[in-house]
Amino acid sequence: MADWMILATDDWPPFRISEGGTLTGLDLDLMEEIARRTGARVQVAKMPWGRALTEMQSGGVDVMTGLAYRDERAEYIAYTETPYFKCTTSFYTLTGQGDRIRTYEDLAQHQIGYVLHSAYFDRFDNDSSLDKVGVAQEEILIDMLMTRRFGVMIGTDCQVDYFIKRQGYADKIEKVAYNPGNSVDLYLGISRKSPWAQKIDRLNRVVKELVDEGFVDKIARGYYGIQP
């Protein structure tokens, strides 16, 4: 009998996309293949990101995808050794205004929208002097930026760029000149209270195989509309 694996997740296109009451996307394709190679069965539990992290702490769910590594999370999450995707952090503003923000210090002149419970880069995450506005999802950030509720938003480019293009905002929103130059590596994480934590070596092998084989790159090209 296959072992069940409860995946806690939320909307985060193109990694997790809500369609007709179900979730599709890069992460779901990845988990389906991981399940096939490990003999597991995946149960998807859709919930807000913050709640998902809480459930990982208690062992109420087994795994999450799209996780950036943070020491405080590693206390209750076992990360796979190999990231399955690499993104970077970017700041966005309305077209024509991006050149006004050329350094990190220039951010202090603006109110900045961000997604609650997200990890971007240490300097920003720990900077209490900036005027930040936290919301639940990137889509809300983009809507608030478009209606000038704040002047700048921060996001992970592999998600925000996809959403801006799909929503027809490519000529209305641009990246600012300043870029922190960091890499946001996305990992599969397992609750340390889950039985799957005892099988982390097995999951490490499977994730590395999928990356090395080009499986993840192939499905990513499909979602981003890039020809192989």
Coordinates of C-alpha atoms in Angstrom, one line a residue, residues 44-200:
V44 CA -3.3 18.3 -1.6
A45 CA -4.3 20.5 1.3
K46 CA -4.9 24.1 0.1
M47 CA -4.4 26.7 2.7
P48 CA -2.8 30.2 3.3
W49 CA 1.0 30.2 3.3
G50 CA 1.3 31.2 7.0
R51 CA -1.1 28.4 8.1
A52 CA 0.9 25.9 6.0
L53 CA 4.1 26.8 7.9
T54 CA 2.2 26.4 11.2
E55 CA 1.0 23.0 10.1
M56 CA 4.5 22.0 9.2
Q57 CA 5.6 22.9 12.7
S58 CA 2.9 20.7 14.3
G59 CA 3.2 17.8 11.8
G60 CA -0.3 18.4 10.6
V61 CA 1.0 18.2 7.0
D62 CA 4.0 16.4 5.5
V63 CA 5.5 18.6 2.8
M64 CA 5.6 22.0 1.1
T65 CA 7.1 23.1 -2.1
G66 CA 8.5 26.5 -3.2
L67 CA 10.3 27.0 0.1
A68 CA 13.3 29.4 0.4
Y69 CA 15.7 28.2 3.0
R70 CA 15.7 30.0 6.4
D71 CA 17.5 28.9 9.6
E72 CA 14.4 29.5 11.7
R73 CA 12.3 27.3 9.4
A74 CA 15.0 24.5 9.4
E75 CA 14.2 24.0 13.0
Y76 CA 10.9 22.3 12.0
I77 CA 11.5 21.7 8.3
A78 CA 13.9 19.2 6.7
Y79 CA 15.0 20.7 3.3
T80 CA 16.0 18.5 0.4
E81 CA 19.6 19.1 -0.5
T82 CA 19.0 20.1 -4.1
P83 CA 16.9 23.1 -5.0
Y84 CA 14.5 22.3 -7.8
F85 CA 14.2 25.9 -9.1
K86 CA 16.2 29.1 -8.9
C87 CA 14.7 32.6 -8.9
T88 CA 15.8 36.0 -7.8
T89 CA 14.3 38.9 -5.8
S90 CA 13.2 42.0 -7.7
F91 CA 11.4 45.3 -6.9
Y92 CA 8.6 46.5 -9.2
T93 CA 7.0 49.9 -9.8
L94 CA 4.8 51.5 -12.5
T95 CA 6.4 51.9 -15.8
G96 CA 8.6 55.0 -16.1
Q97 CA 9.5 55.2 -12.4
G98 CA 11.9 52.3 -12.1
D99 CA 15.0 54.4 -12.7
R100 CA 14.3 56.4 -9.5
I101 CA 15.3 53.5 -7.3
R102 CA 19.0 52.8 -8.1
T103 CA 20.2 51.7 -4.6
Y104 CA 18.8 49.9 -1.5
E105 CA 18.8 53.3 0.3
D106 CA 16.4 54.7 -2.3
L107 CA 13.7 52.3 -1.0
A108 CA 13.4 54.4 2.1
Q109 CA 11.5 57.0 0.1
H110 CA 8.7 54.6 -0.7
Q111 CA 6.0 52.5 0.8
I112 CA 6.7 48.9 -0.2
G113 CA 4.2 46.0 -0.6
Y114 CA 5.3 42.5 0.2
V115 CA 3.7 39.1 0.9
L116 CA 3.4 38.1 4.5
H117 CA 5.5 35.2 5.7
S118 CA 7.7 35.4 2.6
A119 CA 11.5 35.3 2.7
Y120 CA 13.2 37.6 0.2
F121 CA 16.7 38.5 1.4
D122 CA 18.1 39.1 4.8
R123 CA 18.7 42.8 4.6
F124 CA 15.1 43.5 3.5
D125 CA 13.5 40.8 5.7
N126 CA 15.1 42.2 8.9
D127 CA 14.8 45.9 8.0
S128 CA 12.2 47.5 10.4
S129 CA 13.0 51.0 9.2
L130 CA 11.3 50.6 5.8
D131 CA 7.6 51.4 5.4
K132 CA 6.2 47.9 4.5
V133 CA 2.7 46.8 3.7
G134 CA 2.0 43.1 4.1
V135 CA -0.6 41.2 2.1
A136 CA -1.6 37.6 1.6
Q137 CA -0.7 37.0 -2.1
E138 CA 1.3 38.5 -5.0
E139 CA -1.9 39.1 -7.0
I140 CA -3.1 41.5 -4.3
L141 CA 0.3 43.3 -4.4
I142 CA 0.0 43.8 -8.2
D143 CA -3.6 45.1 -7.9
M144 CA -2.5 47.5 -5.1
L145 CA 0.5 48.7 -7.2
M146 CA -1.7 49.3 -10.2
T147 CA -4.2 51.4 -8.1
R148 CA -1.2 53.3 -6.5
R149 CA -1.9 52.1 -3.0
F150 CA 1.9 52.0 -2.7
G151 CA 4.7 52.9 -5.0
V152 CA 6.9 49.8 -4.9
M153 CA 6.4 46.0 -4.5
I154 CA 8.9 43.2 -3.9
G155 CA 8.5 39.8 -5.4
T156 CA 10.2 36.6 -6.6
D157 CA 10.7 37.2 -10.3
C158 CA 9.8 33.7 -11.5
Q159 CA 6.3 34.2 -10.1
V160 CA 5.7 37.9 -10.6
D161 CA 7.1 38.1 -14.1
Y162 CA 4.7 35.2 -15.1
F163 CA 1.7 36.9 -13.5
I164 CA 2.5 40.3 -15.0
K165 CA 2.8 38.8 -18.5
R166 CA -0.4 36.7 -18.2
Q167 CA -2.5 39.6 -16.9
G168 CA -1.4 42.0 -19.7
Y169 CA 0.6 44.3 -17.4
A170 CA 3.9 44.0 -19.2
D171 CA 3.8 47.6 -20.5
K172 CA 2.4 49.0 -17.2
I173 CA 4.8 47.5 -14.6
E174 CA 8.6 47.4 -14.7
K175 CA 11.5 46.4 -12.5
V176 CA 13.3 49.1 -10.7
A177 CA 17.0 49.8 -11.5
Y178 CA 18.2 48.4 -8.1
N179 CA 18.5 44.6 -7.8
P180 CA 19.8 42.9 -4.7
G181 CA 21.5 40.2 -6.9
N182 CA 20.5 37.3 -4.7
S183 CA 19.4 33.9 -5.7
V184 CA 16.1 32.5 -4.3
D185 CA 16.5 28.8 -4.4
L186 CA 13.2 26.8 -4.1
Y187 CA 13.2 23.6 -2.1
L188 CA 11.0 20.8 -1.2
G189 CA 10.6 20.8 2.6
I190 CA 9.4 18.0 4.9
S191 CA 8.0 18.5 8.3
R192 CA 10.4 17.1 10.9
K193 CA 7.4 15.5 12.6
S194 CA 6.3 13.7 9.5
P195 CA 7.1 10.0 8.9
W196 CA 8.6 11.3 5.6
A197 CA 11.4 13.0 7.5
Q198 CA 12.8 9.5 8.1
K199 CA 12.9 9.1 4.3
I200 CA 14.7 12.3 3.5

